[in-house]
Short mmCIF file of C-alpha atoms in Angstrom, two decimals:
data_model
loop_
_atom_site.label_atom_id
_atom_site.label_comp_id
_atom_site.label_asym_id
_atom_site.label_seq_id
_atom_site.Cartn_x
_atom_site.Cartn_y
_atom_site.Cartn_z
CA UNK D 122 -115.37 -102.00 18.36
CA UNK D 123 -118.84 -101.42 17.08
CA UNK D 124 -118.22 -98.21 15.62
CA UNK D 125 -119.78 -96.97 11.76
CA UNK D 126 -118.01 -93.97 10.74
CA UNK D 127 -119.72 -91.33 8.48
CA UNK D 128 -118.29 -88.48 6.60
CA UNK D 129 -118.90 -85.34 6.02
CA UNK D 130 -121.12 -85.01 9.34
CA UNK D 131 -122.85 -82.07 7.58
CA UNK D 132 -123.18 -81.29 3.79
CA UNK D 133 -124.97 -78.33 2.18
CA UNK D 134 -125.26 -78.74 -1.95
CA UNK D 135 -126.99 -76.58 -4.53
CA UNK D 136 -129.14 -78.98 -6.86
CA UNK D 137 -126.74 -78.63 -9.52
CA UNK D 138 -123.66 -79.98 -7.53
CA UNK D 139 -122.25 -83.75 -7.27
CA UNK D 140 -121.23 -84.81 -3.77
CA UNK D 141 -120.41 -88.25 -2.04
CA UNK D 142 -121.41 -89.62 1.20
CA UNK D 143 -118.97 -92.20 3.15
CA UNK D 144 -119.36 -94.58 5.34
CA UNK D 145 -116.60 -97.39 7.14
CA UNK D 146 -116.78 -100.17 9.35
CA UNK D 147 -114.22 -102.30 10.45
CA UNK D 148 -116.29 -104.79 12.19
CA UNK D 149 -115.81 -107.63 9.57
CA UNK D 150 -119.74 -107.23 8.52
CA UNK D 151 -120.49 -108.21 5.30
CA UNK D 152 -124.13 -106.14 5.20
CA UNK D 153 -124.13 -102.25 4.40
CA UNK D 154 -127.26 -100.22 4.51
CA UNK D 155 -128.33 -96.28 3.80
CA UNK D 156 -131.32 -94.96 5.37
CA UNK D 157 -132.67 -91.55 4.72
CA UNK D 158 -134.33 -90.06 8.09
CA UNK D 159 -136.56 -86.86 7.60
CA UNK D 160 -137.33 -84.97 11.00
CA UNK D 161 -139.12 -86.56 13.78
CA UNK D 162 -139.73 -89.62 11.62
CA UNK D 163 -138.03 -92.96 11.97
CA UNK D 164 -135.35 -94.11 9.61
CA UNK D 165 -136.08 -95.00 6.27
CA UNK D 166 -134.45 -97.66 4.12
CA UNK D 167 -132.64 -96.54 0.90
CA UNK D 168 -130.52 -99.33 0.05
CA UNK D 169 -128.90 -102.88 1.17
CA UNK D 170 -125.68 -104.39 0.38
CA UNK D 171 -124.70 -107.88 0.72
CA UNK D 172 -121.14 -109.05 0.48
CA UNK D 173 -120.55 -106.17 -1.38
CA UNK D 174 -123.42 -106.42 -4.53
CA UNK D 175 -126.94 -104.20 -3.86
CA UNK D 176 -129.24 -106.72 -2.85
CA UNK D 177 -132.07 -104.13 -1.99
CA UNK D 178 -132.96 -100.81 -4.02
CA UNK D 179 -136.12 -99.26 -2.33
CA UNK D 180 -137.38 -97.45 -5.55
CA UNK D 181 -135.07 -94.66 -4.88
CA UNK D 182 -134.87 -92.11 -7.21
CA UNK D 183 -131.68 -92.41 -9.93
CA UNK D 184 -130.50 -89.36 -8.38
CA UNK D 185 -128.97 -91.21 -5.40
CA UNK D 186 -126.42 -93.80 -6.46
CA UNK D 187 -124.73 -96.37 -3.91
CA UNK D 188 -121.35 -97.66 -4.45
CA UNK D 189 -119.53 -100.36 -2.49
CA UNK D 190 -115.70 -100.53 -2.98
CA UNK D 191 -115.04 -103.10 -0.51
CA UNK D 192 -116.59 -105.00 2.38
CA UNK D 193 -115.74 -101.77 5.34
CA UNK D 194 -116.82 -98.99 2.46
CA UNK D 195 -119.84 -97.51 1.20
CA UNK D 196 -120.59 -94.64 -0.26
CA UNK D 197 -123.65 -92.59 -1.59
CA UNK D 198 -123.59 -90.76 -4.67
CA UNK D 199 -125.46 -87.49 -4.87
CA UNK D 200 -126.54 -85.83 -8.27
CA UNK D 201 -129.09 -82.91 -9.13
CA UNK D 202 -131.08 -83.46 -5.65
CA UNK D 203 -133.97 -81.20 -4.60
CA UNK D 204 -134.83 -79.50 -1.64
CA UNK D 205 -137.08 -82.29 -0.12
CA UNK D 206 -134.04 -84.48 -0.45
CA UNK D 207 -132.47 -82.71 2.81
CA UNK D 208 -132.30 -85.08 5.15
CA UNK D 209 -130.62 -86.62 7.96
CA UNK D 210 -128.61 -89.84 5.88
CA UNK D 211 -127.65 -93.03 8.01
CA UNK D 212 -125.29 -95.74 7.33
CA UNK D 213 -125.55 -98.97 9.03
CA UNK D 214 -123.67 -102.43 9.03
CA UNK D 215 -124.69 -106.11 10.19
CA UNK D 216 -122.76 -109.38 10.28
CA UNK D 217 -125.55 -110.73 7.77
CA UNK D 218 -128.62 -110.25 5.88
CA UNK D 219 -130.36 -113.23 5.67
CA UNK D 220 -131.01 -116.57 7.14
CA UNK D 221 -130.53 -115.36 11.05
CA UNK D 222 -130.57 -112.63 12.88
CA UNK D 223 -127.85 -109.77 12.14
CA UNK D 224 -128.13 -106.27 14.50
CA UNK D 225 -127.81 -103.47 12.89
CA UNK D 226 -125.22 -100.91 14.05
CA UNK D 227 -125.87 -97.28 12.84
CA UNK D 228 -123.32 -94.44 12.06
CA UNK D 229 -124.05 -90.37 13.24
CA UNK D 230 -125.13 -89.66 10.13
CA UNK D 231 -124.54 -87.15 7.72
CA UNK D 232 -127.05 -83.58 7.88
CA UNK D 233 -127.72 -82.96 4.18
CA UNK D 234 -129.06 -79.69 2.80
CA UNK D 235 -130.10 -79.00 -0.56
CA UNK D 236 -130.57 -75.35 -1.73
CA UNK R 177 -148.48 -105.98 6.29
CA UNK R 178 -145.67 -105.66 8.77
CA UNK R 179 -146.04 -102.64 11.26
CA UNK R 180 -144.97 -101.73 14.38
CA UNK R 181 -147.01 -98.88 16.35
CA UNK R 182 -145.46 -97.26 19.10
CA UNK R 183 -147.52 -94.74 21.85
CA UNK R 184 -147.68 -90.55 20.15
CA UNK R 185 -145.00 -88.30 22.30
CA UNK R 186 -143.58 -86.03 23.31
CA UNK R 187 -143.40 -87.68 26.90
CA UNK R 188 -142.46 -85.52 29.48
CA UNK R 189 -141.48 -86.76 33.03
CA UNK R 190 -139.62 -85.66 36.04
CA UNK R 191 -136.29 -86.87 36.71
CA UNK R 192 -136.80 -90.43 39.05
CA UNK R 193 -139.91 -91.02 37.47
CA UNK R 194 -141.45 -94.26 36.06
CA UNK R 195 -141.02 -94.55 32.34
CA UNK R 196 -143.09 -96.90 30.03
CA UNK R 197 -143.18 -96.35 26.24
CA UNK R 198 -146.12 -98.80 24.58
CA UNK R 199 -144.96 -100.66 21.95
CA UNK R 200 -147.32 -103.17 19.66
CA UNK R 201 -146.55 -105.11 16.30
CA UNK R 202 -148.11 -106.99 13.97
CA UNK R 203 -147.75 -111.13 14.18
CA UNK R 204 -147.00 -112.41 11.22
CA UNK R 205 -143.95 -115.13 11.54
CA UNK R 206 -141.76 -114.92 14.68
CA UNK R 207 -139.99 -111.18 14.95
CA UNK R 208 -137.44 -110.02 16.72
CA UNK R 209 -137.90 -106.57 18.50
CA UNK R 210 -135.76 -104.32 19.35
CA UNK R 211 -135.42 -100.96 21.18
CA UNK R 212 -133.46 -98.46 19.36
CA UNK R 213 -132.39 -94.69 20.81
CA UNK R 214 -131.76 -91.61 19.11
CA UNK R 215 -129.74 -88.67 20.55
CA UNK R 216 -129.99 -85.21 19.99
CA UNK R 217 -127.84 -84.51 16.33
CA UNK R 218 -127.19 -88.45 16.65
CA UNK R 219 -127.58 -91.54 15.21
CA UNK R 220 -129.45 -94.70 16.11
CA UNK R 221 -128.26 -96.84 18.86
CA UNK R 222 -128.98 -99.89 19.66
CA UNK R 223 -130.71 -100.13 23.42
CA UNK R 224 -131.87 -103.70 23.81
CA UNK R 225 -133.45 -106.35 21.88
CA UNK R 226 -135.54 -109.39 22.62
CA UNK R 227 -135.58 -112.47 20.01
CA UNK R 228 -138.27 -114.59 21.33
CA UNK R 229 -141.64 -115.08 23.47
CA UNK R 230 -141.26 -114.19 27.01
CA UNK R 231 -137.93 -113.09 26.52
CA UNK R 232 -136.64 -110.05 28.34
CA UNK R 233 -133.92 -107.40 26.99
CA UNK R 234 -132.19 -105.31 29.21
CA UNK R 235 -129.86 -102.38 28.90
CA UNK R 236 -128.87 -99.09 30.88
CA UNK R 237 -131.47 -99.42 33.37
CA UNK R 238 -134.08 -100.04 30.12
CA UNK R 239 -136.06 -103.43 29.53
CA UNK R 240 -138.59 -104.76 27.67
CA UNK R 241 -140.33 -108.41 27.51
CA UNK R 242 -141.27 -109.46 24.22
CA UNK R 243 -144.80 -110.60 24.73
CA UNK R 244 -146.48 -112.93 22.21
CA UNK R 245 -150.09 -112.77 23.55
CA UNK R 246 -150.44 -109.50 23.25
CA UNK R 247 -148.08 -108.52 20.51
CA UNK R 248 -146.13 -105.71 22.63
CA UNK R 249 -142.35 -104.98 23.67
CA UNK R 250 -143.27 -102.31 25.77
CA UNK R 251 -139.73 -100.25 26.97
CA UNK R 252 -139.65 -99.49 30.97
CA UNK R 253 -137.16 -97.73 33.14
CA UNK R 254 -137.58 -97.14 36.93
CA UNK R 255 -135.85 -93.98 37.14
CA UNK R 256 -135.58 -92.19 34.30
CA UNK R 257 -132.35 -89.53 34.24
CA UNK R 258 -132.29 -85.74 31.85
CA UNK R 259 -129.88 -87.51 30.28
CA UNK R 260 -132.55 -90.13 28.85
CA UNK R 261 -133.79 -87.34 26.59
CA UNK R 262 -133.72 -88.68 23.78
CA UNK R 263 -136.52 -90.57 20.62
CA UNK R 264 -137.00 -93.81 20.87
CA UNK R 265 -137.60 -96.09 18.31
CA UNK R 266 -139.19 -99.96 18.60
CA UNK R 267 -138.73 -102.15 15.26
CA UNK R 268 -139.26 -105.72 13.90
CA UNK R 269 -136.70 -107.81 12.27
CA UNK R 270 -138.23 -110.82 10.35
CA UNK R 271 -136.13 -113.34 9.49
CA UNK R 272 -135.87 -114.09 6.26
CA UNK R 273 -136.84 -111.10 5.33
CA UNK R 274 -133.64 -109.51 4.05
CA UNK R 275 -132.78 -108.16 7.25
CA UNK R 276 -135.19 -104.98 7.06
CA UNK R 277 -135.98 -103.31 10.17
CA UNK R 278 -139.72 -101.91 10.27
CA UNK R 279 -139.60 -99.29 12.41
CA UNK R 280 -142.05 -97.54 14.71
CA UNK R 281 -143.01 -93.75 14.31
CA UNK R 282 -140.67 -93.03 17.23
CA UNK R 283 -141.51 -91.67 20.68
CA UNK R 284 -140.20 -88.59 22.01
CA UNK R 285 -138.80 -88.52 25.81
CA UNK R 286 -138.28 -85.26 27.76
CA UNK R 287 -136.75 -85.65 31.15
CA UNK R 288 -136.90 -82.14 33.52
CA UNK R 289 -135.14 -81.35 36.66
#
């Protein structure tokens, strides 16, 4: 099974709410990653997890806050976005981070839309 | 720095056609390169992936050969289907490097009856 799970598959928020983005993965990988894709432009890294702790924050605004809970969960905190933040948001998952080379499997995504 | 560059779309062929997507990237270290694919309302999927010189990935009727002379992973199919409609993305891997994908600007394909 190399299935990432993402929920909700679309979100609309006003810039005043707070809202949560999930992601699971029961593949036993101990890597979790959030990439923010804008339209006809390739993924974008947000954020990296490694055995749970945030190895890699890619200057992204305070706004967005990751949370891991445990190694198959990962979440995305959303607070007080703006309108550019719409976006398409992508999970992802690897065996690894570091030292060899770990694919990266990729959820649906979740279609966010801030008004 | 690290970049891969990948041929401006949309592409649009006829179904059965020849398909080649160009795909260069920058040398520094030994990458791996991989070919990712992007439905319509979907997320990324992995098509095939190459980890060193001369190597050749293959998937779904897709390959690419991971050329170290020339610094390209260019993505071929010999018959493309309508279902192949779809972006496609080339990317990097360096080890080492925290396991952060540099991705290309993404290619679209159409395929017509």
């Amino acid at each position: 099974d190399t299935e990432v799970t993402q929920t909700p598959k679309h979100l609309v928020m006003g810039m005043t709410n707070k809202k949560s983005l999930k992601c699971e993965q029961h593949m036993g990988h101990r890597a979790m990653y959030w990439y923010k894709q804008k339209a006809k432009k390739p993924p974008e890294l947000m954020f990296v997890y490694s055995y749970e702790k945030l190895s890699i924050n890619e200057s992204v605004p305070s706004r967005f806050s990751p949370e891991c809970p445990n190694s198959s969960l990962l979440n995305l905190h959303l607070h007080a976005l703006q309108p550019e933040d719409s976006a398409l948001y992508l999970c992802a998952s690897s065996q690894g981070t570091s030292g060899s080379l770990y694919e990266q499997y990729f959820g649906p995504g979740t279609r966010l839309t801030v008004t | 720095g690290d970049s891969v560059t990948q041929m401006e779309g949309p592409v649009t062929l006829s179904e059965e056609a020849f398909l080649t997507i160009n795909c260069t990237y920058t040398a520094t270290g030994y990458p791996s390169l991989f070919w990712y694919v992007q439905y319509p309302g979907e997320g990324l999927q992995l098509l095939l992936k190459a980890t060193k010189a001369d190597d050749k990935g293959s998937n779904k009727g897709f390959e690419a050969t991971y050329r170290k002379e020339t610094t390209s992973f260019h993505l071929e199919k010999g018959s493309v289907q309508v279902s192949d409609s779809a972006v496609y993305f080339c990317a990097r891997y360096l080890t080492g490097g925290g396991n952060k994908l540099t991705f290309g600007t993404g290619t679209q394909l159409k395929v017509e009856l």
